[in-house]
Short mmCIF file of C-alpha atoms in Angstrom, two decimals:
data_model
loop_
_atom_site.label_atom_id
_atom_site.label_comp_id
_atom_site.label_asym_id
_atom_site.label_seq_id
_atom_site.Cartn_x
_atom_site.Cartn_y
_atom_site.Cartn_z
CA UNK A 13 -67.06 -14.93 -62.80
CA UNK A 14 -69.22 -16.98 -59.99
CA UNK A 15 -70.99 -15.12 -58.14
CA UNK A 16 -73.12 -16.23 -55.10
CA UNK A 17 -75.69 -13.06 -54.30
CA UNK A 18 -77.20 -13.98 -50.60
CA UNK A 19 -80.98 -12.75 -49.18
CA UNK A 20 -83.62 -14.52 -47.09
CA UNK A 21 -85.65 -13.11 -49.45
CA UNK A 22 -86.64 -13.12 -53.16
CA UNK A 23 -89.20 -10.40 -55.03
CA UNK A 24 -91.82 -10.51 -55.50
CA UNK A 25 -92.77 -13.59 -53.03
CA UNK A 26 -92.14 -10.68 -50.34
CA UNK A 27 -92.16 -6.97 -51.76
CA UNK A 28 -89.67 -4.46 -50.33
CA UNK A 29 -86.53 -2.34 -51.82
CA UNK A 30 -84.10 -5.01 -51.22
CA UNK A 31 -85.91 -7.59 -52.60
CA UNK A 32 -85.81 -5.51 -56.05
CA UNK A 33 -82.59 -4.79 -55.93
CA UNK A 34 -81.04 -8.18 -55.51
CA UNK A 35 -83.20 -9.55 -58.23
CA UNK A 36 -81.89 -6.70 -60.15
CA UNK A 37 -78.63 -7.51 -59.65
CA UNK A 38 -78.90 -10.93 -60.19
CA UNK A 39 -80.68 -10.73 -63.60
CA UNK A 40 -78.24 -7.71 -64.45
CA UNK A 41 -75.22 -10.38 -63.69
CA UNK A 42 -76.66 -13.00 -65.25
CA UNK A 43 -77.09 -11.45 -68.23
CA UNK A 44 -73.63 -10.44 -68.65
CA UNK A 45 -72.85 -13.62 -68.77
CA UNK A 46 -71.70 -14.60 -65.36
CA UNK A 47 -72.67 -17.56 -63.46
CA UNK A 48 -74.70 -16.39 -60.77
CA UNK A 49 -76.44 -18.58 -57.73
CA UNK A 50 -79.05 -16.80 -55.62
CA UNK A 51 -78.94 -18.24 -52.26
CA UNK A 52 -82.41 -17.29 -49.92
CA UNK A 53 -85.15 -18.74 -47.82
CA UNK A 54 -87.70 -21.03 -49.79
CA UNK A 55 -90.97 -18.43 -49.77
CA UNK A 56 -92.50 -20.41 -52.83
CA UNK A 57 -94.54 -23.56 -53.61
CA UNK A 58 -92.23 -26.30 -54.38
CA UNK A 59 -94.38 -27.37 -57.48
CA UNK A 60 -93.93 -23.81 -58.64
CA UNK A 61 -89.99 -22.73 -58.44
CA UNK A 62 -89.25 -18.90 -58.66
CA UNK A 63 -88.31 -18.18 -62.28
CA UNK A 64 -85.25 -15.76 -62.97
CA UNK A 65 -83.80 -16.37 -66.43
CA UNK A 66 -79.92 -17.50 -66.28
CA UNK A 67 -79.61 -17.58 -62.29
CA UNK A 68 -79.79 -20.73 -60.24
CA UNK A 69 -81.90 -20.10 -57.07
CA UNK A 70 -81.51 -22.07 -53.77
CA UNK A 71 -83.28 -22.51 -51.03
CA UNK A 72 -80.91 -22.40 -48.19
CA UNK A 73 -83.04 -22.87 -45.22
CA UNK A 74 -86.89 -23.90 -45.38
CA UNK A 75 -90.10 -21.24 -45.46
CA UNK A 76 -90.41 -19.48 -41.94
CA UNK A 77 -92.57 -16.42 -40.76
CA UNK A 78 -90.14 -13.89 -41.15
CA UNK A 79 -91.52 -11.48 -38.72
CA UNK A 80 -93.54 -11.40 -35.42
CA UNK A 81 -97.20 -9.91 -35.09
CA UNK A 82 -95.31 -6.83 -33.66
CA UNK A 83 -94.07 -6.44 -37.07
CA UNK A 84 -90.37 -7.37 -36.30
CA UNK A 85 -88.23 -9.69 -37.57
CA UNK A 86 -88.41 -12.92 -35.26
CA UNK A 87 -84.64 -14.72 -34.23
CA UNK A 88 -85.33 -17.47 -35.53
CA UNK A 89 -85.42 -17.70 -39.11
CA UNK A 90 -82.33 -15.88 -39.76
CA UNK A 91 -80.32 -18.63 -37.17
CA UNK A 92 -81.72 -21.00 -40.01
CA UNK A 93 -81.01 -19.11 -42.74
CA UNK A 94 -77.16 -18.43 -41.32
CA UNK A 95 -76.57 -21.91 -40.56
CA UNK A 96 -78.00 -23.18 -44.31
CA UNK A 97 -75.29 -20.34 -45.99
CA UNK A 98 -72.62 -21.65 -43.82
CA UNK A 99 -73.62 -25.43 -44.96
CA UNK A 100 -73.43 -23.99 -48.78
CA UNK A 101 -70.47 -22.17 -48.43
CA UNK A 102 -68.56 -25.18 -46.20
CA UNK A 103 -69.12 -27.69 -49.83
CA UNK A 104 -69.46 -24.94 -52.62
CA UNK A 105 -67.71 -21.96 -51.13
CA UNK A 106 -64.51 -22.65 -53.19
CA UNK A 107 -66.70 -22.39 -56.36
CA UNK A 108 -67.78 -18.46 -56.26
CA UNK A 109 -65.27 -15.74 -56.75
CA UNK A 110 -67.79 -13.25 -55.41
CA UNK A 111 -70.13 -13.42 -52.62
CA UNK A 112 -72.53 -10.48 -51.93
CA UNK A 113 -74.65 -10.50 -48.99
CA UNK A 114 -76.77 -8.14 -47.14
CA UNK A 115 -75.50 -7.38 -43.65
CA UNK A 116 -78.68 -7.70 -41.94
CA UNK A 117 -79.92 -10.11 -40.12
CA UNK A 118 -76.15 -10.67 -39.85
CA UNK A 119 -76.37 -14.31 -39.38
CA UNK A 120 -75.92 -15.21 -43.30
CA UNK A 121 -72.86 -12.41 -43.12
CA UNK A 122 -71.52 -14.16 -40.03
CA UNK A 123 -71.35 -17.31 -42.78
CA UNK A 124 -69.89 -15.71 -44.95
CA UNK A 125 -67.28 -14.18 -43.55
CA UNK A 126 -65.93 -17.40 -41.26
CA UNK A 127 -65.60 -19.10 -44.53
CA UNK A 128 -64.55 -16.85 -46.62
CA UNK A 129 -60.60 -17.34 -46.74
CA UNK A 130 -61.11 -21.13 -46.62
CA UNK A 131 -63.45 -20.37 -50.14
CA UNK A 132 -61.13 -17.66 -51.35
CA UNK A 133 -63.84 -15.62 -52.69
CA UNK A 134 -64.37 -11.88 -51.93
CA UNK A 135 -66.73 -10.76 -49.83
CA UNK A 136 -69.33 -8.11 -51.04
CA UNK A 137 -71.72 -6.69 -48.37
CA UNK A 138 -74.81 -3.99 -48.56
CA UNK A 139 -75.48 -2.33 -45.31
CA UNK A 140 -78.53 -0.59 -46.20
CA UNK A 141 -78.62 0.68 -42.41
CA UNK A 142 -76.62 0.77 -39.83
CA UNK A 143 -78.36 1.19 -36.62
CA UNK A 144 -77.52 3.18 -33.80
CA UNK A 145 -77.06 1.70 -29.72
CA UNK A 146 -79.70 4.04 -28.52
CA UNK A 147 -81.86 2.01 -31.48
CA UNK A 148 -80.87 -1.16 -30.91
CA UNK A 149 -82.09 -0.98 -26.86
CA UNK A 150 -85.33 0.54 -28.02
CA UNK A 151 -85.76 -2.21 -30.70
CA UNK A 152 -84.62 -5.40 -28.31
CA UNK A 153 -84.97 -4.22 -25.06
CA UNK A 154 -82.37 -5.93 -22.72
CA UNK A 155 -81.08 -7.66 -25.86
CA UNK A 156 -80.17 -4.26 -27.53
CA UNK A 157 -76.84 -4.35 -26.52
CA UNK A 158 -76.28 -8.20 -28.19
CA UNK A 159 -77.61 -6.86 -31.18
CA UNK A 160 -74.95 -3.69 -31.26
CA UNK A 161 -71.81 -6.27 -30.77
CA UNK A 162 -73.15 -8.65 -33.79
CA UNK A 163 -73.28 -5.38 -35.77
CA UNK A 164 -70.01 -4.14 -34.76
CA UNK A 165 -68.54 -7.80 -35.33
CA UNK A 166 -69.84 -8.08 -38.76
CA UNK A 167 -68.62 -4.22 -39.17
CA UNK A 168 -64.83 -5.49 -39.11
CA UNK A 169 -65.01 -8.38 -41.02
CA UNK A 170 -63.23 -8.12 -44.35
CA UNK A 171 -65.19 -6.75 -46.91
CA UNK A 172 -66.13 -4.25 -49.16
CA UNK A 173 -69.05 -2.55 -48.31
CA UNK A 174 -72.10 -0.71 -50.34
CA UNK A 175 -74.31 1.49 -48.91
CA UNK A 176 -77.74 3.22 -50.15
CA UNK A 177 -76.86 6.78 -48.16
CA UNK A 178 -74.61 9.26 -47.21
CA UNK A 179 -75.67 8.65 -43.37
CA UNK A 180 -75.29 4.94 -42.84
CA UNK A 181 -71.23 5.40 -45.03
CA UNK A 182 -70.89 7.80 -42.55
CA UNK A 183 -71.69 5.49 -39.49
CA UNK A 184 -70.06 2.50 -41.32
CA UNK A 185 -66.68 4.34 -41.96
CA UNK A 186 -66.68 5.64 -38.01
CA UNK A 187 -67.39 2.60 -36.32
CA UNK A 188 -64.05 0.99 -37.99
CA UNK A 189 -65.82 -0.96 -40.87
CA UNK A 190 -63.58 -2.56 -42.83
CA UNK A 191 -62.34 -1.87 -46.39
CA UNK A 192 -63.61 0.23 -49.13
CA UNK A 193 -67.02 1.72 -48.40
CA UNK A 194 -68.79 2.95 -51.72
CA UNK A 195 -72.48 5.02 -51.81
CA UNK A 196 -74.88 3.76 -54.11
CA UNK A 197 -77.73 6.44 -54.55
CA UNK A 198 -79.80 4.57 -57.39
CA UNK A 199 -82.31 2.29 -56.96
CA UNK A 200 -84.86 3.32 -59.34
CA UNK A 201 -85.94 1.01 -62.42
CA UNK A 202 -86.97 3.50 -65.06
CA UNK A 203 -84.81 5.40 -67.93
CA UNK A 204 -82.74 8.17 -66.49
CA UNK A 205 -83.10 10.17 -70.07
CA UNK A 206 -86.99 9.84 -69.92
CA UNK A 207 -88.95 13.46 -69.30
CA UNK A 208 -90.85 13.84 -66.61
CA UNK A 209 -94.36 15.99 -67.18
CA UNK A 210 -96.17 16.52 -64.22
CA UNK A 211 -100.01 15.59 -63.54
CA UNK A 212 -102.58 18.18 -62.00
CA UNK A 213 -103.43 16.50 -58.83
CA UNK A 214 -106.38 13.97 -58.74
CA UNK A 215 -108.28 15.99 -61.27
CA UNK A 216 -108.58 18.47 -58.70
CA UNK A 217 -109.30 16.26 -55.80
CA UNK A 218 -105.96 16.71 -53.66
CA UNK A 219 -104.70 13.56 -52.30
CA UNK A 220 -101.87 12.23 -50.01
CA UNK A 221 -100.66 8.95 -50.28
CA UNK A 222 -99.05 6.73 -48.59
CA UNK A 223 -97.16 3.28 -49.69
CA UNK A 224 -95.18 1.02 -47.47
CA UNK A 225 -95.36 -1.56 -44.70
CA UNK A 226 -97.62 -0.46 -41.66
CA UNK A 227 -95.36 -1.35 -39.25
CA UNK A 228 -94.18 0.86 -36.46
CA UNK A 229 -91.24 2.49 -38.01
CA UNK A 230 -93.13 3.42 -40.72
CA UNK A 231 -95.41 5.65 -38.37
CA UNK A 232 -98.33 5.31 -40.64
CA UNK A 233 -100.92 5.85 -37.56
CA UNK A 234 -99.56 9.55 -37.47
CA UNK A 235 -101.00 10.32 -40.72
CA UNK A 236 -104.88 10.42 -39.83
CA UNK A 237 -104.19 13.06 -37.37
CA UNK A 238 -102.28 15.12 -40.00
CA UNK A 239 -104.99 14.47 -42.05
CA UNK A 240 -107.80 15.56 -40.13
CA UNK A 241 -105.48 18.57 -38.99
CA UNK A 242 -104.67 19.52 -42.72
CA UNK A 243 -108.49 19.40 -43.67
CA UNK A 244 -109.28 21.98 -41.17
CA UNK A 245 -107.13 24.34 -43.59
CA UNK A 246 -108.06 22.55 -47.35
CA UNK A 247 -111.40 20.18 -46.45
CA UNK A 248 -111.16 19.23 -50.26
CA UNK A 249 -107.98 16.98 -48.93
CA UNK A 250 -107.97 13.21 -49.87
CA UNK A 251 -105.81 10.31 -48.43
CA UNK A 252 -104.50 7.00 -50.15
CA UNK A 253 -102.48 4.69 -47.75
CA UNK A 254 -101.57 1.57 -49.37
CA UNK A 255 -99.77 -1.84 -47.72
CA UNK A 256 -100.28 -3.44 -44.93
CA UNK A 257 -98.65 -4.97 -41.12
CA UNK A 258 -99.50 -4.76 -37.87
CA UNK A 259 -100.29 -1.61 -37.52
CA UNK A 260 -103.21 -1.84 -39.73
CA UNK A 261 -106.09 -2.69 -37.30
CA UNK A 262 -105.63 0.62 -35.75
CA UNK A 263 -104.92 2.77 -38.92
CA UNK A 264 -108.79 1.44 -39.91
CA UNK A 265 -110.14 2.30 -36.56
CA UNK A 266 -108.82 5.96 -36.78
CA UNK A 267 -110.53 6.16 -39.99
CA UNK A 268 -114.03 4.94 -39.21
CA UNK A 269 -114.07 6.44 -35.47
CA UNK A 270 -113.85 9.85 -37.08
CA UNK A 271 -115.58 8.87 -39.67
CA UNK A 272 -113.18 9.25 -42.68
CA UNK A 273 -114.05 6.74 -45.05
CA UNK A 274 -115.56 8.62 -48.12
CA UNK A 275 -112.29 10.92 -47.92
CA UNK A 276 -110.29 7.93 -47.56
CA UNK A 277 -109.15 4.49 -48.87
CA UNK A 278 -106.81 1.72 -47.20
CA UNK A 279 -106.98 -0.95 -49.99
CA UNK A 280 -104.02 -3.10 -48.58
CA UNK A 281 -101.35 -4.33 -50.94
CA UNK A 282 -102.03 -3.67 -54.63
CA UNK A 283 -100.16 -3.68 -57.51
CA UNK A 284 -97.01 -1.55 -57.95
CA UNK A 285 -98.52 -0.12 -61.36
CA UNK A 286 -101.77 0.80 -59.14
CA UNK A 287 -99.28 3.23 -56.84
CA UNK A 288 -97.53 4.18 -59.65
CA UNK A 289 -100.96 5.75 -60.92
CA UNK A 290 -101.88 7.06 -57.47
CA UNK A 291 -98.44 8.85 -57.06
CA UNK A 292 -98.64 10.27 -60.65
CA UNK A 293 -101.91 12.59 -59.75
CA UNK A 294 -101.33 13.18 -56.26
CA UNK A 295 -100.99 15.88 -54.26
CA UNK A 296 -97.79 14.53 -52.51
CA UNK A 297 -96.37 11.68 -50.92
CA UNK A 298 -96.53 11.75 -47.16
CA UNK A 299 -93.25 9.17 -45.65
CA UNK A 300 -93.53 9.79 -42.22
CA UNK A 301 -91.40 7.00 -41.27
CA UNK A 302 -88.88 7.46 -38.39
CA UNK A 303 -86.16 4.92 -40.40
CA UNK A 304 -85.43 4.54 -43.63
CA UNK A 305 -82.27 3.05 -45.00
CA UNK A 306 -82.84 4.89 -48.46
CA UNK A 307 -86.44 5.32 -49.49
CA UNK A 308 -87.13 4.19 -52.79
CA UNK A 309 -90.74 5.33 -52.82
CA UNK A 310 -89.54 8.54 -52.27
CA UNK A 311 -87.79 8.51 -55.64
CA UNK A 312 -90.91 6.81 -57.38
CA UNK A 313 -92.76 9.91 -56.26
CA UNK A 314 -90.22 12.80 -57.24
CA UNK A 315 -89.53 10.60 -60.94
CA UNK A 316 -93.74 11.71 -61.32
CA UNK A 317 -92.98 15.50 -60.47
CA UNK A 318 -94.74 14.69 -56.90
CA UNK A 319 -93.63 16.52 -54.40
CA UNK A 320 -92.45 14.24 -50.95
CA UNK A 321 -92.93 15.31 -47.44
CA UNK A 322 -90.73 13.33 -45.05
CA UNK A 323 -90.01 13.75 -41.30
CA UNK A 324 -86.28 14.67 -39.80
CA UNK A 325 -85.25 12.19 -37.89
CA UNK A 326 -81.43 10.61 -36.65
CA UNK A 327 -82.16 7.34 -38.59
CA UNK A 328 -83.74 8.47 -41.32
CA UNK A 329 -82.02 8.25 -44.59
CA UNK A 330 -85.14 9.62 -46.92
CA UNK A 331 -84.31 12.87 -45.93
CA UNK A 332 -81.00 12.85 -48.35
CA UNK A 333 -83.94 12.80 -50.89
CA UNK A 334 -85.89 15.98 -50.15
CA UNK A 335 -84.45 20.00 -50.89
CA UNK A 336 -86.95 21.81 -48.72
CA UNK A 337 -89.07 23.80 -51.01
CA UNK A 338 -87.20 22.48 -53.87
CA UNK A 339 -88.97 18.80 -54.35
CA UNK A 340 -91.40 18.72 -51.12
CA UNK A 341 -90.15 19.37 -47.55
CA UNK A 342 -88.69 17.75 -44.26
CA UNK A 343 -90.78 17.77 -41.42
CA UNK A 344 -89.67 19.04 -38.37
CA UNK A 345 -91.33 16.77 -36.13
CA UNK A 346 -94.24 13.65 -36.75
CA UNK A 347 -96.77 15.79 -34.81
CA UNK A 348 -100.10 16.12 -36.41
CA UNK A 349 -99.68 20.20 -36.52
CA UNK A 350 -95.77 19.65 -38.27
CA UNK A 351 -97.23 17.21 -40.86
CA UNK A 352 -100.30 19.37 -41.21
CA UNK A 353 -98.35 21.96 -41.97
CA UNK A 354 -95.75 20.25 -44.63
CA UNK A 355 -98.95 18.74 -46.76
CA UNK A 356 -100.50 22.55 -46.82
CA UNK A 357 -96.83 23.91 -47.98
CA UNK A 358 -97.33 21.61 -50.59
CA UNK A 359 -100.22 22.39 -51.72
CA UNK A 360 -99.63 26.29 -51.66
CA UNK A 361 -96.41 25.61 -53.40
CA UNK A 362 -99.31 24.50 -56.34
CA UNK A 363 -97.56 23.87 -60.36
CA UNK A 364 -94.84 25.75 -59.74
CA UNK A 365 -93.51 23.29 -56.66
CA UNK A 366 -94.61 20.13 -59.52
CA UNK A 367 -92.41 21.68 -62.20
CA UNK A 368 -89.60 22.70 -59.61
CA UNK A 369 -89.88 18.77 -58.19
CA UNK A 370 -89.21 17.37 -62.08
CA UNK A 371 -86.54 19.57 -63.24
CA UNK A 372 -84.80 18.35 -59.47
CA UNK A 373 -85.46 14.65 -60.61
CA UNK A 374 -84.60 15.19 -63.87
CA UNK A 375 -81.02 16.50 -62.80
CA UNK A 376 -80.64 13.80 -60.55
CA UNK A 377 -82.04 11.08 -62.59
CA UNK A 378 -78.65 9.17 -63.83
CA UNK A 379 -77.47 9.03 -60.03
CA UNK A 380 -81.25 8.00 -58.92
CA UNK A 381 -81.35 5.20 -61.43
CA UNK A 382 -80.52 1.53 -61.15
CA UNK A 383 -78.75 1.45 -63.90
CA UNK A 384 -75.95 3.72 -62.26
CA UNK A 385 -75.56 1.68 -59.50
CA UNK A 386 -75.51 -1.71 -61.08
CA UNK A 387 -72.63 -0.46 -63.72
CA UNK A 388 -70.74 0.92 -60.59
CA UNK A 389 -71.52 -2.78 -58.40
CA UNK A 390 -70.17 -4.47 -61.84
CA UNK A 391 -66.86 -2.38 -62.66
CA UNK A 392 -66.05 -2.79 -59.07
CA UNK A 393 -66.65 -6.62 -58.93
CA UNK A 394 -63.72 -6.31 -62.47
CA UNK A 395 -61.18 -4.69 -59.97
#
């Protein structure tokens, strides 16, 4: 088959759970032996082209700032990136039999979809979230309410539709989306049969980490208050944060105004095998992000035997992840005195909460893995 896989952006010239995933797919594709084109935004040097064995990449639209010091995605680049789709698909569109697209930022979908019955190709689309109205005023303002419609328009155009939890199927399938909705609940790259042997924590020195974009959603400025409100209880507590974003300047003035910064390290962006280590000794995993559209960290955690403490929350998907005393817990709130008191049920929980949190992952590896979900994205692209 040819198959066109669309995203503004390519891993690892930006790093996130998307980017993985169509790579993944892509290379997973291509290696079947299907002609695959990866259509995105140019993010690399020309004199250095991205390299994926077997798949022809494209830059559709030119290199843009993707997102606003704010830490939100600005208008702009995805207009480009829609309009440079709809010029591909307009003079090659007749040449795929599949195209897969992510539904946000809806532009490239919007593409895809007015062509696709003049290209005759099926339309594939992953809506790793599907955001509420209430979120969509608080995220645009006076806009909010444009934003809902183009989500509700690209909601009933023909396709068949993946997504990454049980509560954005659940929103797709009662807001009228069209056609076949299927869950995909493995995003993981590791081997599902592999036994999982839990560290001791830090060599004794407890430590919560943190990985992920510092961006508001991601809430990481709430977890130096649950810090300092945990160490009260267990002063022999540690923190890790890693990544970066707007919301970084402030994360290193709560550290050094209350004078953290031999109990804690903010190193930026490192390598993934670098917070692979970190999460294999620590204590736990501390998400407290108010929106998650799956949480793949969360599963790089729990595949370690680490427990995960997340927060409750309408948008947030991660909690599908956590069994409350099980493989971490679920936060009741993202008050310093909830967190606080998640991290210290962790730690009282002690070996027995590590063993409990691999035997979960271990029974849940096969679903959790990416290997699942790509076999499941590939039988259903055969029928």
């Amino acid at each position: 088959m040819s198959i066109c896989i669309i995203y503004d952006c390519l891993y690892p010239h930006t790093v996130g759970g998307a980017e993985r995933w169509y790579r993944n797919l892509a290379l997973r594709l291509a290696d079947e032996g299907h002609d695959v084109t990866y259509l995105t935004m140019r993010q690399w040097d020309k004199q250095t082209p991205p390299d994926l064995p077997g798949v022809r990449v494209i830059a559709a639209a030119p290199r843009m700032h993707l997102y606003a010091a704010a830490g939100r995605r600005r208008i702009w680049p995805p207009v480009a990136f829609g309009l440079g789709v709809l010029r591909h698909l307009a003079r090659h569109g007749s040449r795929y039999d599949i195209v897969h697209t992510a539904s946000f930022p809806y532009f490239p979908l919007l593409a895809a979809g007015l062509l696709r019955r003049r290209g005759r190709y099926r339309l594939l689309v992953d809506w790793h979230e599907v955001w509420s109205r209430e979120y969509w005023n608080e995220y645009l303002g006076p806009l909010g309410a444009i934003g809902f419609s183009v989500q509700s328009l690209c909601m009933h155009l023909h396709q068949e539709a993946f997504c990454f939890s049980r509560l954005h199927a659940r929103r797709l399938r009662g807001r009228g989306g069209a056609g076949r909705v299927t869950v995909l609940r493995g995003q993981y790259e590791a081997d599902p049969n592999t036994v999982v042997h839990p560290a001791e924590p830090d060599g004794g020195k407890s430590t919560i980490v943190f990985a992920g974009r510092h961006i508001p959603e991601k809430r990481v400025t709430a977890i130096v208050p649950a810090f300092l409100h945990a160490r009260e209880t267990f002063p022999e507590l540690r923190c890790l944060i890693f990544g970066d974003g707007p919301d970084r300047a402030e994360l290193l003035a709560q550290i050094d105004s209350n004078g953290l910064s031999d109990v804690t390290e903010s190193p930026g962006f490192v390598a993934q095998e670098q917070v692979e280590d970190a999460l294999q000794s620590a204590l736990c995993l501390l998400l407290p992000s108010r929106r998650e559209g799956y949480g793949l960290i969360v599963v790089e955690a729990l595949a370690r035997g680490t427990p995960v403490v997340v927060v409750d929350g309408l948008d947030n998907a991660a909690v599908e992840l956590v069994m409350p005393g099980v493989n971490g817990f679920v936060a009741e709130a993202v008050s310093p005195e909830a967190l606080a008191e998640a991290i210290l049920r962790v730690q009282t929980g002690g070996a027995a909460l590590r063993e409990s949190t691999a035997a979960w992952y271990a029974r849940n590896a096969r679903m959790l893995s990416l290997e699942c979900s790509l076999e499941t994205v590939a039988n259903i692209y055969a029928h």
